[in-house]
mmCIF file of C-alpha atoms in Angstrom:
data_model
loop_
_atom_site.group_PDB
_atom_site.id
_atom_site.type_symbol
_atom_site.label_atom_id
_atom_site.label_comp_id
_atom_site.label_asym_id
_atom_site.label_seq_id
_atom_site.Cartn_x
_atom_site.Cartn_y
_atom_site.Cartn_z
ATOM 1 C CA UNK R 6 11.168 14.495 -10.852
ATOM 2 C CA UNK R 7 10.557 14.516 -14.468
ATOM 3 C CA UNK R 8 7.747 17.224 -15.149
ATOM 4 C CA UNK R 9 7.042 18.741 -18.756
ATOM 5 C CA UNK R 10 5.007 18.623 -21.854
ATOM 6 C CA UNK R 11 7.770 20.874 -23.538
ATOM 7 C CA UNK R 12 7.732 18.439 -26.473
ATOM 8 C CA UNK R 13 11.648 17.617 -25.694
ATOM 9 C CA UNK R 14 10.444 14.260 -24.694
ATOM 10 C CA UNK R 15 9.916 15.134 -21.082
ATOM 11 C CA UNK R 16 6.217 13.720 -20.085
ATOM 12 C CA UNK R 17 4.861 14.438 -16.749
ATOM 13 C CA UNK R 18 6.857 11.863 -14.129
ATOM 14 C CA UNK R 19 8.464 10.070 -16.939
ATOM 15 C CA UNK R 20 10.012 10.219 -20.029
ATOM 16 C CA UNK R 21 8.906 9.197 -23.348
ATOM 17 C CA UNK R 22 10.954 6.538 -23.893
ATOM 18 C CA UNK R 23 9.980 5.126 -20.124
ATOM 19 C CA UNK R 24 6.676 4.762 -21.117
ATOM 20 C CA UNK R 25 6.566 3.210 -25.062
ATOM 21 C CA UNK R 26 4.872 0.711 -25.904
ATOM 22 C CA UNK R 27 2.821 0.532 -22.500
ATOM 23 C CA UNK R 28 -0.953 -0.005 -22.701
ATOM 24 C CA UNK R 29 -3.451 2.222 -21.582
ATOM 25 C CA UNK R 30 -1.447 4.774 -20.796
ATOM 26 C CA UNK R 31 -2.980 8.410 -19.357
ATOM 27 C CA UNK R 32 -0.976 11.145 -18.301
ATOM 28 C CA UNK R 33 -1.107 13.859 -15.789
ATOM 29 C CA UNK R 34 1.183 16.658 -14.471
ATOM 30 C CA UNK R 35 1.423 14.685 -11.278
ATOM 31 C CA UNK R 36 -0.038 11.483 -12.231
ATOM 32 C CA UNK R 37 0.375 8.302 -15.142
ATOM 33 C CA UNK R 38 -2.140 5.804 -15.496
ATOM 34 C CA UNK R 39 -1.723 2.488 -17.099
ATOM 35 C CA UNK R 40 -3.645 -1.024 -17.587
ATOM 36 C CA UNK R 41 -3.103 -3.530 -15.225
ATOM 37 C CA UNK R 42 -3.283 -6.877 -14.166
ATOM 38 C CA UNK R 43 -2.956 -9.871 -11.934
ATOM 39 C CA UNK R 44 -3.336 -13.123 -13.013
ATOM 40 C CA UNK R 45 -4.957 -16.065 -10.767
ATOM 41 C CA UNK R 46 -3.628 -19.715 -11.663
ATOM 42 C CA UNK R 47 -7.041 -20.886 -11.242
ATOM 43 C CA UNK R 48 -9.456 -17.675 -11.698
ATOM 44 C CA UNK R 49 -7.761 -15.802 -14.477
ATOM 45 C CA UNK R 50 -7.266 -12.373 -15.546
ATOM 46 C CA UNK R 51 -8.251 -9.149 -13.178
ATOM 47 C CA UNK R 52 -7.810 -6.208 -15.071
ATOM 48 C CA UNK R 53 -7.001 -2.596 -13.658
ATOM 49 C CA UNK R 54 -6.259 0.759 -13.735
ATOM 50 C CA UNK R 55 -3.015 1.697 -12.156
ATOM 51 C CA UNK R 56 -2.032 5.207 -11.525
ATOM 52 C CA UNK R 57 1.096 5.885 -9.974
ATOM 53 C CA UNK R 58 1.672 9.450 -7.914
ATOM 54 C CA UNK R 59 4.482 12.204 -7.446
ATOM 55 C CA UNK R 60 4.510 11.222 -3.747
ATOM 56 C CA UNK R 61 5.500 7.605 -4.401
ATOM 57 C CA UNK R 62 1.623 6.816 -3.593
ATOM 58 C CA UNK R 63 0.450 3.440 -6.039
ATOM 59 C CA UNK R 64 -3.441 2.776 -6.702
ATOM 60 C CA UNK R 65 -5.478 0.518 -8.816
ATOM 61 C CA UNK R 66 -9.210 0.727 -9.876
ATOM 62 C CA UNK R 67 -10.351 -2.532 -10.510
ATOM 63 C CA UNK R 68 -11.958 -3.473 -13.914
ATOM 64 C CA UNK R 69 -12.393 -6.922 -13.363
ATOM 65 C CA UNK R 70 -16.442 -6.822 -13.756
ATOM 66 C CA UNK R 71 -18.047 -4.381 -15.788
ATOM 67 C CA UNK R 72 -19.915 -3.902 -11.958
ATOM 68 C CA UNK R 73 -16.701 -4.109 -9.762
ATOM 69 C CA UNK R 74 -16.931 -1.053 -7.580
ATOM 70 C CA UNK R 75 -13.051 -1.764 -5.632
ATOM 71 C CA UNK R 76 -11.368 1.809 -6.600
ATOM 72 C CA UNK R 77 -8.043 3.143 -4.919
ATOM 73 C CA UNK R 78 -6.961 -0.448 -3.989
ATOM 74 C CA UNK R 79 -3.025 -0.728 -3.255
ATOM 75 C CA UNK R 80 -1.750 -3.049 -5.269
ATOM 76 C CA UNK R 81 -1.154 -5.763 -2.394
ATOM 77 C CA UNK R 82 -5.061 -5.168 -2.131
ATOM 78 C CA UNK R 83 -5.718 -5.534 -5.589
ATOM 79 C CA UNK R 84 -3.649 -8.939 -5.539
ATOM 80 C CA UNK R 85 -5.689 -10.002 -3.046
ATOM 81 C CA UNK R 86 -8.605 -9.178 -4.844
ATOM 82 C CA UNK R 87 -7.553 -11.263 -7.925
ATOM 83 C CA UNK R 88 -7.229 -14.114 -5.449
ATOM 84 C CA UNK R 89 -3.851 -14.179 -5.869
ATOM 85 C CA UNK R 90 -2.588 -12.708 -2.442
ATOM 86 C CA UNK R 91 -0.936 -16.293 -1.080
ATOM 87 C CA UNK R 92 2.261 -15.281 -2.304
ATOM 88 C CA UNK R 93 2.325 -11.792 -1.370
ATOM 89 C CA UNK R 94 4.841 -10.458 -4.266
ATOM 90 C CA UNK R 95 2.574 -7.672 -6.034
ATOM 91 C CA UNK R 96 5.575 -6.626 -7.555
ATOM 92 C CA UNK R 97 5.922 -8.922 -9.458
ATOM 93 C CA UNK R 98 2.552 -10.711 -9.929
ATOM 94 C CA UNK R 99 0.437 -7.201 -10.983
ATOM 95 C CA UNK R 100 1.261 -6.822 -14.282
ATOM 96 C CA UNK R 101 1.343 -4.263 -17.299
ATOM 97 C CA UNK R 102 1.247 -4.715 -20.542
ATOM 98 C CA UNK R 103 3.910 -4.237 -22.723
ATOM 99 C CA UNK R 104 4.197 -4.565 -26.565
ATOM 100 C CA UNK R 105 1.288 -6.924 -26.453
ATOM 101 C CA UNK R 106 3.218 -8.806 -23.770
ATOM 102 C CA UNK R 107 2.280 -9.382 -19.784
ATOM 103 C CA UNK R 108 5.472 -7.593 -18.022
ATOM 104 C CA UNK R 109 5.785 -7.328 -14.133
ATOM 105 C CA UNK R 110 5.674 -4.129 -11.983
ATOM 106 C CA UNK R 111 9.124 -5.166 -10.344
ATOM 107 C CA UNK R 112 10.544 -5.149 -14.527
ATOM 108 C CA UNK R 113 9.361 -1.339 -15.538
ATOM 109 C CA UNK R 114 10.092 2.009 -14.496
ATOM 110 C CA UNK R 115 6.756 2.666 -13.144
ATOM 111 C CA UNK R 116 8.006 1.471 -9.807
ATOM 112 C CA UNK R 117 10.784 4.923 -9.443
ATOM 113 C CA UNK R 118 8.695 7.035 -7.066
ATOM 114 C CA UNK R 119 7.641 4.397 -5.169
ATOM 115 C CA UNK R 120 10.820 2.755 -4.724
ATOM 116 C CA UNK R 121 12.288 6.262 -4.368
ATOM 117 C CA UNK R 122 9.588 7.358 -1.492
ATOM 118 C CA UNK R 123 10.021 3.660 0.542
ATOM 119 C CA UNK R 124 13.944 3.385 0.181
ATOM 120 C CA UNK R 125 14.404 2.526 3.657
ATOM 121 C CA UNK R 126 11.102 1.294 4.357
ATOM 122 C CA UNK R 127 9.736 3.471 6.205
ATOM 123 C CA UNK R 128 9.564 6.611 7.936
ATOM 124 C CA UNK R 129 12.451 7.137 10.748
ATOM 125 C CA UNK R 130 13.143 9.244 13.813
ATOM 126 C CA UNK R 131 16.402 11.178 14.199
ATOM 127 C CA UNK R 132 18.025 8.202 15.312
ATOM 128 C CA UNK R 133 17.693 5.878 12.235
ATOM 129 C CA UNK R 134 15.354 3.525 13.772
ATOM 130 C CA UNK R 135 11.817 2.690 12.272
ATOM 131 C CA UNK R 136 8.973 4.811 14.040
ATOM 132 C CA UNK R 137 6.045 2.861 13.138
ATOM 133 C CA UNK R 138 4.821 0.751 16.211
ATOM 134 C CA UNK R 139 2.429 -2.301 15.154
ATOM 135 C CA UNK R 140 -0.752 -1.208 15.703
ATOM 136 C CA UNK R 141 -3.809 -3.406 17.001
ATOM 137 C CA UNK R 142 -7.897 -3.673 15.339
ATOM 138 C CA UNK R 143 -11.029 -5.511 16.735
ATOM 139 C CA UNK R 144 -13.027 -7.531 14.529
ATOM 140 C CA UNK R 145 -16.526 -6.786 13.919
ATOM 141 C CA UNK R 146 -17.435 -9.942 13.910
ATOM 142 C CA UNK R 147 -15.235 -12.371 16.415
ATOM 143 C CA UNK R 148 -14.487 -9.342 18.692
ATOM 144 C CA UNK R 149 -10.638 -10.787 18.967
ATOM 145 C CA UNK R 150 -7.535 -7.816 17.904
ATOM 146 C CA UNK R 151 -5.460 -7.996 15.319
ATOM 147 C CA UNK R 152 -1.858 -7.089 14.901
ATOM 148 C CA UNK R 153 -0.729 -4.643 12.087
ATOM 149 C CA UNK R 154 2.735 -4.579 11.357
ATOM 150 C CA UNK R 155 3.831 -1.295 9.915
ATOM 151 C CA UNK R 156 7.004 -1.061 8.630
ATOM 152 C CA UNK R 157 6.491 0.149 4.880
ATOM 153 C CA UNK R 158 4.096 2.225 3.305
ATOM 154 C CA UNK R 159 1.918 -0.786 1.814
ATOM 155 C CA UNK R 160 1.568 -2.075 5.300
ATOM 156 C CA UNK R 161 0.622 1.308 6.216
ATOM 157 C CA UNK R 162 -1.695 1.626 3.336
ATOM 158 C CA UNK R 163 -3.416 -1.597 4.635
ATOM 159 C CA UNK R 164 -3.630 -0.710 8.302
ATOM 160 C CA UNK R 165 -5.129 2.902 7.337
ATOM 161 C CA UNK R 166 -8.150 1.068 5.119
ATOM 162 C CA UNK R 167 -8.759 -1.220 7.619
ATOM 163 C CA UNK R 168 -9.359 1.652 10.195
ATOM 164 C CA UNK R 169 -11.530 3.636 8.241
ATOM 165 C CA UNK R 170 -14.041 0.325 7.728
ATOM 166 C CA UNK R 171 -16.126 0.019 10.688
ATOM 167 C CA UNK R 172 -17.202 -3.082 9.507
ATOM 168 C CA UNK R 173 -13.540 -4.870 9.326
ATOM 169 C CA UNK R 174 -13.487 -8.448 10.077
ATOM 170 C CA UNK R 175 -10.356 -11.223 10.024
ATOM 171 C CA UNK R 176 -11.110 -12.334 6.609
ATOM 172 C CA UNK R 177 -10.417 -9.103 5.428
ATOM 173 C CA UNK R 178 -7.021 -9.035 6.780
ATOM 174 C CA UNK R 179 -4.908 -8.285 3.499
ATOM 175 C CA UNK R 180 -1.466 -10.276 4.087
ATOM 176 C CA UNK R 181 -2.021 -13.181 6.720
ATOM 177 C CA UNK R 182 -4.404 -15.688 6.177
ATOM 178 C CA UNK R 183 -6.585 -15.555 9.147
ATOM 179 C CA UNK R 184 -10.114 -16.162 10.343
ATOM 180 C CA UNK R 185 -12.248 -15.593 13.308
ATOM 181 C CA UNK R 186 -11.775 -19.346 14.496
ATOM 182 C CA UNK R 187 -7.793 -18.509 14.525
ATOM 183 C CA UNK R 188 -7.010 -17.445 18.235
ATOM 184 C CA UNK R 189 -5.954 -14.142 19.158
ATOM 185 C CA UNK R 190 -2.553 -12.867 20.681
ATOM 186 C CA UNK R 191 -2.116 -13.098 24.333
ATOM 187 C CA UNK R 192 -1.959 -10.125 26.115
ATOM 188 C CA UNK R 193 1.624 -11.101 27.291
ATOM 189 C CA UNK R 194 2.589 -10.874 23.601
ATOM 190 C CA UNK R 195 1.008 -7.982 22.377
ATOM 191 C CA UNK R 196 3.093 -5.618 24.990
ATOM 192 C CA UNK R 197 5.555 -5.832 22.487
ATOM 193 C CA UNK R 198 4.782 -3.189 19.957
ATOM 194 C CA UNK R 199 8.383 -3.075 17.748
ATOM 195 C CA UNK R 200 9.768 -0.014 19.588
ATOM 196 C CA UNK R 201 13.416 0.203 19.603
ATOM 197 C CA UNK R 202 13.933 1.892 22.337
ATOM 198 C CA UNK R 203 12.014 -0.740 24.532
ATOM 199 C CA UNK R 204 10.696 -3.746 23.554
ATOM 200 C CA UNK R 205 7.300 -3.598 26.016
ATOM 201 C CA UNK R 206 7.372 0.592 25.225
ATOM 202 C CA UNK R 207 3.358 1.957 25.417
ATOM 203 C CA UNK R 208 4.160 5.082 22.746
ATOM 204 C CA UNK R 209 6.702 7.343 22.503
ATOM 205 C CA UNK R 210 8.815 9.871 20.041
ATOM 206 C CA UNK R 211 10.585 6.813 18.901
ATOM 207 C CA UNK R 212 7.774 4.199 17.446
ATOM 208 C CA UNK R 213 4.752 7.076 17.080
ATOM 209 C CA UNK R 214 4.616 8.776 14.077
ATOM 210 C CA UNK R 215 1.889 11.546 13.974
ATOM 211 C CA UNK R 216 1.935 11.542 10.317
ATOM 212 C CA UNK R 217 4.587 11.436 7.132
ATOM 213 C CA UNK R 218 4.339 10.442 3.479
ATOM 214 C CA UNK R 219 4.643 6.879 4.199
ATOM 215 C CA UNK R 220 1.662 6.703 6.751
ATOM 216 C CA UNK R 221 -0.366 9.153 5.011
ATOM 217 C CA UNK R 222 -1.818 9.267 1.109
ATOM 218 C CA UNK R 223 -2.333 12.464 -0.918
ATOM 219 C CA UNK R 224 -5.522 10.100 -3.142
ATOM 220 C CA UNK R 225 -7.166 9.396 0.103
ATOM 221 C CA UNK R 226 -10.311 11.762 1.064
ATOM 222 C CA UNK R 227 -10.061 10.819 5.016
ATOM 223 C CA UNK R 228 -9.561 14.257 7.016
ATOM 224 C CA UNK R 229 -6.356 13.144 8.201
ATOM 225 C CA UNK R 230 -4.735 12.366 4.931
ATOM 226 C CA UNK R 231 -6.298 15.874 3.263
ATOM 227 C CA UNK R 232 -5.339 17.775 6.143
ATOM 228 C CA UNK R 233 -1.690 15.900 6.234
ATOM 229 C CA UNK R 234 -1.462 16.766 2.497
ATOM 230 C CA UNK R 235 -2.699 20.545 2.293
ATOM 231 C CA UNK R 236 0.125 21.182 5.245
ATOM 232 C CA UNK R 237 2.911 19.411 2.906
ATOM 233 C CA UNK R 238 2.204 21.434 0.142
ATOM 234 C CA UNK R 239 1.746 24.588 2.288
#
């Protein structure tokens, strides 16, 4: 990791030359924050505020209305909040600006940590296998469960906000397009969890994780995540 301020070029998480001719640009020792954005075909231009963290962690402050109150949005949510989420290729439809020019996330170097931190997509046991089981959450509204695939830390990122808001409902699911009238899984079906070790397994060492960097967020003021991230730097 690039840290500094030594005036040899060396700026924080990246170097000077990473970071010319970017817009917006704020700098922290463990932080950078640049403009954003994410263009709707049909909407427009949502603006942001993207600040990308040591631990690989990415989150956006929306600026779209001088009133818009969505803060510490991943950016799959904040695609999703441009109306843009069909696709589901943040990477390359939230945008920076460049030199007076719109340049994807997927084209700059602001990407490192985070491509650094998800490498293999997410966190594994000793035997090389994924440890993240899908996880299921009841809508407030229709009452039916939801499956959460977790396999990277963005689908993490979007299970753990939909936990924390009791008041979660289908429409607010951030990747599938779903609503309350869709039907829900059959209880057949969702015995199968992802578990590598067996397909119908109910939890164990090999698909629960009990907390890592890719299921847990040093920006995020739930107890779990603080406590996660005080014992990581302890």
């Amino acid at each position: 990791m690039e840290t500094g301020g030594d005036g040899n070029g060396e700026v924080g998480l990246f170097w000077d030359e990473d970071l010319s001719g970017i817009s917006g640009l704020k700098r922290g020792g463990d932080f950078v924050e640049v403009m954003c954005g994410c263009t709707c075909p049909k909407y427009g231009d949502a603006i942001g505020r993207l600040r990308i963290l040591a631990h690989g962690d990415l989150e956006v402050s929306c600026e779209c209305t001088p009133g818009c109150q969505e803060s510490k949005l991943s950016p799959a949510a904040f695609e999703k909040h441009a109306r843009r989420e069909a696709s589901r290729k943040w990477k390359n439809n939230v945008w920076v600006m460049v030199r007076g020019e719109k340049v994807p996330l997927s084209k700059t170097v602001l990407l490192k940590y985070y491509n650094k931190y998800n490498a293999n997509g997410a966190h594994r046991s000793h035997t090389g296998r994924l440890c993240h089981r899908d996880e299921f959450i009841r809508c407030t509204s229709c009452k039916k469960e939801r499956r959460f695939r977790l396999r990277n830390k963005e689908e993490c990122r979007v299970y753990h906000d939909a936990l924390k808001d009791l008041n979660w409902k289908c429409s607010d699911m951030a990747y599938d397009r779903i609503s309350c009238d869709h039907d829900e899984e059959r209880a057949s079906r969702k015995v199968y969890r992802g578990c590598y070790r067996s397909p119908t397994c109910r939890g164990c060492t090999s698909c629960v994780c009990f907390g890592c960097e890719i299921c847990r967020f040093s920006e995020c003021s739930c107890q779990t995540c603080v406590d996660f991230t005080l014992n990581a730097k302890a």
